Amino acid sequence: MQNLQNEQISFDYMSAFEILHPSLIMKCRKLFENGHFSESAEKGFKVVRDRLRDLTGFENGSDAFGRGRLQVLGATAKNVESDFHDAVQFLTMSIDKFRNEKAHTANAKITDPKRAYAYLQLSNLAMLLLDNATITNVSS
């Protein structure tokens, strides 16, 4: 039986970039390719914040979903729309916290491409979900 813990698994990150949201490819790929993993991950978080600002005028998840009245379509069923909405809101709020943690210290270096790509995947999920976003109207 092979020992999987000792087996080196290679992953072609450059090909994997092709499945990311176009905004992330445009803004983060070169940084990642050049080994600037921290900057690439942080830029991905900023891309999400920029999208929230474009949609609602607010750049953080809490305000975008609260005061900005952001709704994201895509729940699998009507009875879980609230859970889906909350999950997307918490995802964007998590991205806010990860970005703050990376942006407010000089020691937030990511040297592992796997970790940097995982952060980009978080941003990717948020961007794909935000592609189905709408603003709810306030009832009079």
PDB file of C-alpha atoms in Angstrom:
ATOM      1  CA  MET A   1       0.000   0.000   0.000  1.00  0.00           C
ATOM      2  CA  GLN A   2       1.342   3.398  -0.908  1.00  0.00           C
ATOM      3  CA  ASN A   3       1.912   5.908   1.813  1.00  0.00           C
ATOM      4  CA  LEU A   4      -0.105   8.900   0.620  1.00  0.00           C
ATOM      5  CA  GLN A   5       1.419  11.191   3.227  1.00  0.00           C
ATOM      6  CA  ASN A   6       4.834  10.825   1.608  1.00  0.00           C
ATOM      7  CA  GLU A   7       3.550  11.067  -1.935  1.00  0.00           C
ATOM      8  CA  GLN A   8       4.093  14.414  -3.612  1.00  0.00           C
ATOM      9  CA  ILE A   9       0.971  15.558  -5.416  1.00  0.00           C
ATOM     10  CA  SER A  10       1.600  18.168  -8.063  1.00  0.00           C
ATOM     11  CA  PHE A  11      -1.018  20.662  -9.078  1.00  0.00           C
ATOM     12  CA  ASP A  12      -0.921  22.923 -12.097  1.00  0.00           C
ATOM     13  CA  TYR A  13      -2.010  26.220 -10.559  1.00  0.00           C
ATOM     14  CA  MET A  14      -1.646  28.108 -13.819  1.00  0.00           C
ATOM     15  CA  SER A  15      -4.182  25.838 -15.541  1.00  0.00           C
ATOM     16  CA  ALA A  16      -6.401  26.033 -12.466  1.00  0.00           C
ATOM     17  CA  PHE A  17      -6.570  29.802 -12.897  1.00  0.00           C
ATOM     18  CA  GLU A  18      -8.675  29.248 -16.010  1.00  0.00           C
ATOM     19  CA  ILE A  19     -11.662  28.207 -13.872  1.00  0.00           C
ATOM     20  CA  LEU A  20     -11.528  31.325 -11.694  1.00  0.00           C
ATOM     21  CA  HIS A  21     -13.784  34.328 -12.188  1.00  0.00           C
ATOM     22  CA  PRO A  22     -12.493  36.564 -15.018  1.00  0.00           C
ATOM     23  CA  SER A  23     -11.962  39.490 -12.622  1.00  0.00           C
ATOM     24  CA  LEU A  24      -9.663  37.360 -10.473  1.00  0.00           C
ATOM     25  CA  ILE A  25      -7.721  36.101 -13.482  1.00  0.00           C
ATOM     26  CA  MET A  26      -7.193  39.664 -14.671  1.00  0.00           C
ATOM     27  CA  LYS A  27      -6.158  41.097 -11.287  1.00  0.00           C
ATOM     28  CA  CYS A  28      -4.411  38.198  -9.505  1.00  0.00           C
ATOM     29  CA  ARG A  29      -2.850  35.808 -11.996  1.00  0.00           C
ATOM     30  CA  LYS A  30       0.392  37.685 -12.720  1.00  0.00           C
ATOM     31  CA  LEU A  31       1.028  38.242  -9.016  1.00  0.00           C
ATOM     32  CA  PHE A  32       0.550  34.523  -8.372  1.00  0.00           C
ATOM     33  CA  GLU A  33       2.692  33.485 -11.367  1.00  0.00           C
ATOM     34  CA  ASN A  34       5.515  35.710 -10.116  1.00  0.00           C
ATOM     35  CA  GLY A  35       5.414  34.135  -6.650  1.00  0.00           C
ATOM     36  CA  HIS A  36       3.708  37.069  -4.925  1.00  0.00           C
ATOM     37  CA  PHE A  37       1.258  34.792  -3.132  1.00  0.00           C
ATOM     38  CA  SER A  38       0.293  37.180  -0.316  1.00  0.00           C
ATOM     39  CA  GLU A  39      -0.361  40.000  -2.728  1.00  0.00           C
ATOM     40  CA  SER A  40      -2.346  37.729  -5.026  1.00  0.00           C
ATOM     41  CA  ALA A  41      -4.616  36.513  -2.210  1.00  0.00           C
ATOM     42  CA  GLU A  42      -5.101  40.022  -0.826  1.00  0.00           C
ATOM     43  CA  LYS A  43      -5.885  41.373  -4.296  1.00  0.00           C
ATOM     44  CA  GLY A  44      -8.542  38.658  -4.638  1.00  0.00           C
ATOM     45  CA  PHE A  45     -10.197  39.899  -1.455  1.00  0.00           C
ATOM     46  CA  LYS A  46     -10.102  43.457  -2.795  1.00  0.00           C
ATOM     47  CA  VAL A  47     -11.745  42.326  -6.040  1.00  0.00           C
ATOM     48  CA  VAL A  48     -14.682  41.020  -3.982  1.00  0.00           C
ATOM     49  CA  ARG A  49     -14.881  44.267  -2.012  1.00  0.00           C
ATOM     50  CA  ASP A  50     -14.821  46.258  -5.262  1.00  0.00           C
ATOM     51  CA  ARG A  51     -17.711  44.164  -6.595  1.00  0.00           C
ATOM     52  CA  LEU A  52     -19.726  44.726  -3.422  1.00  0.00           C
ATOM     53  CA  ARG A  53     -19.088  48.477  -3.730  1.00  0.00           C
ATOM     54  CA  ASP A  54     -20.143  48.453  -7.400  1.00  0.00           C
ATOM     55  CA  LEU A  55     -23.373  46.663  -6.511  1.00  0.00           C
ATOM     56  CA  THR A  56     -24.360  48.497  -3.329  1.00  0.00           C
ATOM     57  CA  GLY A  57     -22.058  51.416  -2.605  1.00  0.00           C
ATOM     58  CA  PHE A  58     -20.691  49.491   0.402  1.00  0.00           C
ATOM     59  CA  GLU A  59     -17.467  47.504   0.345  1.00  0.00           C
ATOM     60  CA  ASN A  60     -17.941  45.201   3.306  1.00  0.00           C
ATOM     61  CA  GLY A  61     -20.283  42.247   3.462  1.00  0.00           C
ATOM     62  CA  SER A  62     -22.226  43.363   6.504  1.00  0.00           C
ATOM     63  CA  ASP A  63     -23.135  46.749   5.046  1.00  0.00           C
ATOM     64  CA  ALA A  64     -23.697  45.441   1.516  1.00  0.00           C
ATOM     65  CA  PHE A  65     -26.250  42.905   2.716  1.00  0.00           C
ATOM     66  CA  GLY A  66     -27.709  45.208   5.375  1.00  0.00           C
ATOM     67  CA  ARG A  67     -27.904  48.837   4.324  1.00  0.00           C
ATOM     68  CA  GLY A  68     -27.204  47.949   0.681  1.00  0.00           C
ATOM     69  CA  ARG A  69     -30.095  45.440   0.608  1.00  0.00           C
ATOM     70  CA  LEU A  70     -28.059  42.971  -1.451  1.00  0.00           C
ATOM     71  CA  GLN A  71     -29.734  39.687  -2.301  1.00  0.00           C
ATOM     72  CA  VAL A  72     -28.071  36.804  -4.115  1.00  0.00           C
ATOM     73  CA  LEU A  73     -30.182  34.480  -6.206  1.00  0.00           C
ATOM     74  CA  GLY A  74     -29.313  30.811  -6.435  1.00  0.00           C
ATOM     75  CA  ALA A  75     -30.733  28.940  -3.461  1.00  0.00           C
ATOM     76  CA  THR A  76     -31.603  25.364  -4.354  1.00  0.00           C
ATOM     77  CA  ALA A  77     -35.155  25.703  -3.007  1.00  0.00           C
ATOM     78  CA  LYS A  78     -37.493  28.389  -1.657  1.00  0.00           C
ATOM     79  CA  ASN A  79     -37.408  26.956   1.873  1.00  0.00           C
ATOM     80  CA  VAL A  80     -33.611  27.456   2.109  1.00  0.00           C
ATOM     81  CA  GLU A  81     -33.359  30.954   0.596  1.00  0.00           C
ATOM     82  CA  SER A  82     -32.675  32.476   4.016  1.00  0.00           C
ATOM     83  CA  ASP A  83     -29.881  29.977   4.722  1.00  0.00           C
ATOM     84  CA  PHE A  84     -28.351  30.630   1.302  1.00  0.00           C
ATOM     85  CA  HIS A  85     -28.576  34.405   1.772  1.00  0.00           C
ATOM     86  CA  ASP A  86     -26.925  34.153   5.203  1.00  0.00           C
ATOM     87  CA  ALA A  87     -24.184  31.871   3.854  1.00  0.00           C
ATOM     88  CA  VAL A  88     -23.260  34.313   1.081  1.00  0.00           C
ATOM     89  CA  GLN A  89     -23.321  37.209   3.550  1.00  0.00           C
ATOM     90  CA  PHE A  90     -21.057  35.319   5.972  1.00  0.00           C
ATOM     91  CA  LEU A  91     -18.720  34.375   3.105  1.00  0.00           C
ATOM     92  CA  THR A  92     -18.266  38.041   2.186  1.00  0.00           C
ATOM     93  CA  MET A  93     -17.855  38.968   5.849  1.00  0.00           C
ATOM     94  CA  SER A  94     -15.181  36.250   6.188  1.00  0.00           C
ATOM     95  CA  ILE A  95     -13.376  37.702   3.204  1.00  0.00           C
ATOM     96  CA  ASP A  96     -13.486  41.106   4.952  1.00  0.00           C
ATOM     97  CA  LYS A  97     -11.794  39.605   8.012  1.00  0.00           C
ATOM     98  CA  PHE A  98      -9.162  37.706   6.014  1.00  0.00           C
ATOM     99  CA  ARG A  99      -8.360  40.870   4.057  1.00  0.00           C
ATOM    100  CA  ASN A 100      -8.043  42.907   7.250  1.00  0.00           C
ATOM    101  CA  GLU A 101      -5.758  40.308   8.789  1.00  0.00           C
ATOM    102  CA  LYS A 102      -3.509  40.322   5.712  1.00  0.00           C
ATOM    103  CA  ALA A 103      -3.577  44.095   5.177  1.00  0.00           C
ATOM    104  CA  HIS A 104      -2.822  45.268   8.697  1.00  0.00           C
ATOM    105  CA  THR A 105       0.432  43.502   9.391  1.00  0.00           C
ATOM    106  CA  ALA A 106       3.759  43.282   7.639  1.00  0.00           C
ATOM    107  CA  ASN A 107       4.065  39.674   8.818  1.00  0.00           C
ATOM    108  CA  ALA A 108       1.126  38.308   6.817  1.00  0.00           C
ATOM    109  CA  LYS A 109       3.285  36.558   4.254  1.00  0.00           C
ATOM    110  CA  ILE A 110       1.884  33.587   2.389  1.00  0.00           C
ATOM    111  CA  THR A 111       4.695  31.473   1.009  1.00  0.00           C
ATOM    112  CA  ASP A 112       2.635  28.383   0.208  1.00  0.00           C
ATOM    113  CA  PRO A 113       0.960  28.471  -3.218  1.00  0.00           C
ATOM    114  CA  LYS A 114      -1.688  26.002  -1.994  1.00  0.00           C
ATOM    115  CA  ARG A 115      -2.808  28.376   0.741  1.00  0.00           C
ATOM    116  CA  ALA A 116      -2.782  31.374  -1.602  1.00  0.00           C
ATOM    117  CA  TYR A 117      -4.855  29.484  -4.159  1.00  0.00           C
ATOM    118  CA  ALA A 118      -7.305  28.412  -1.434  1.00  0.00           C
ATOM    119  CA  TYR A 119      -7.826  32.086  -0.534  1.00  0.00           C
ATOM    120  CA  LEU A 120      -8.380  32.830  -4.226  1.00  0.00           C
ATOM    121  CA  GLN A 121     -10.973  30.051  -4.321  1.00  0.00           C
ATOM    122  CA  LEU A 122     -12.876  31.798  -1.504  1.00  0.00           C
ATOM    123  CA  SER A 123     -12.861  34.995  -3.526  1.00  0.00           C
ATOM    124  CA  ASN A 124     -13.866  33.030  -6.616  1.00  0.00           C
ATOM    125  CA  LEU A 125     -16.919  31.547  -4.918  1.00  0.00           C
ATOM    126  CA  ALA A 126     -17.962  34.992  -3.725  1.00  0.00           C
ATOM    127  CA  MET A 127     -17.554  36.499  -7.195  1.00  0.00           C
ATOM    128  CA  LEU A 128     -19.522  33.710  -8.877  1.00  0.00           C
ATOM    129  CA  LEU A 129     -22.337  34.128  -6.362  1.00  0.00           C
ATOM    130  CA  LEU A 130     -22.286  37.922  -6.690  1.00  0.00           C
ATOM    131  CA  ASP A 131     -22.812  37.515 -10.439  1.00  0.00           C
ATOM    132  CA  ASN A 132     -26.390  36.596  -9.454  1.00  0.00           C
ATOM    133  CA  ALA A 133     -26.902  39.514  -7.090  1.00  0.00           C
ATOM    134  CA  THR A 134     -29.747  41.967  -7.033  1.00  0.00           C
ATOM    135  CA  ILE A 135     -30.824  44.841  -4.804  1.00  0.00           C
ATOM    136  CA  THR A 136     -34.146  44.447  -3.007  1.00  0.00           C
ATOM    137  CA  ASN A 137     -36.584  47.326  -3.078  1.00  0.00           C
ATOM    138  CA  VAL A 138     -37.747  48.908   0.134  1.00  0.00           C
ATOM    139  CA  SER A 139     -41.518  48.593   0.500  1.00  0.00           C
ATOM    140  CA  SER A 140     -43.339  51.858   1.131  1.00  0.00           C
TER     141      SER A 140
END
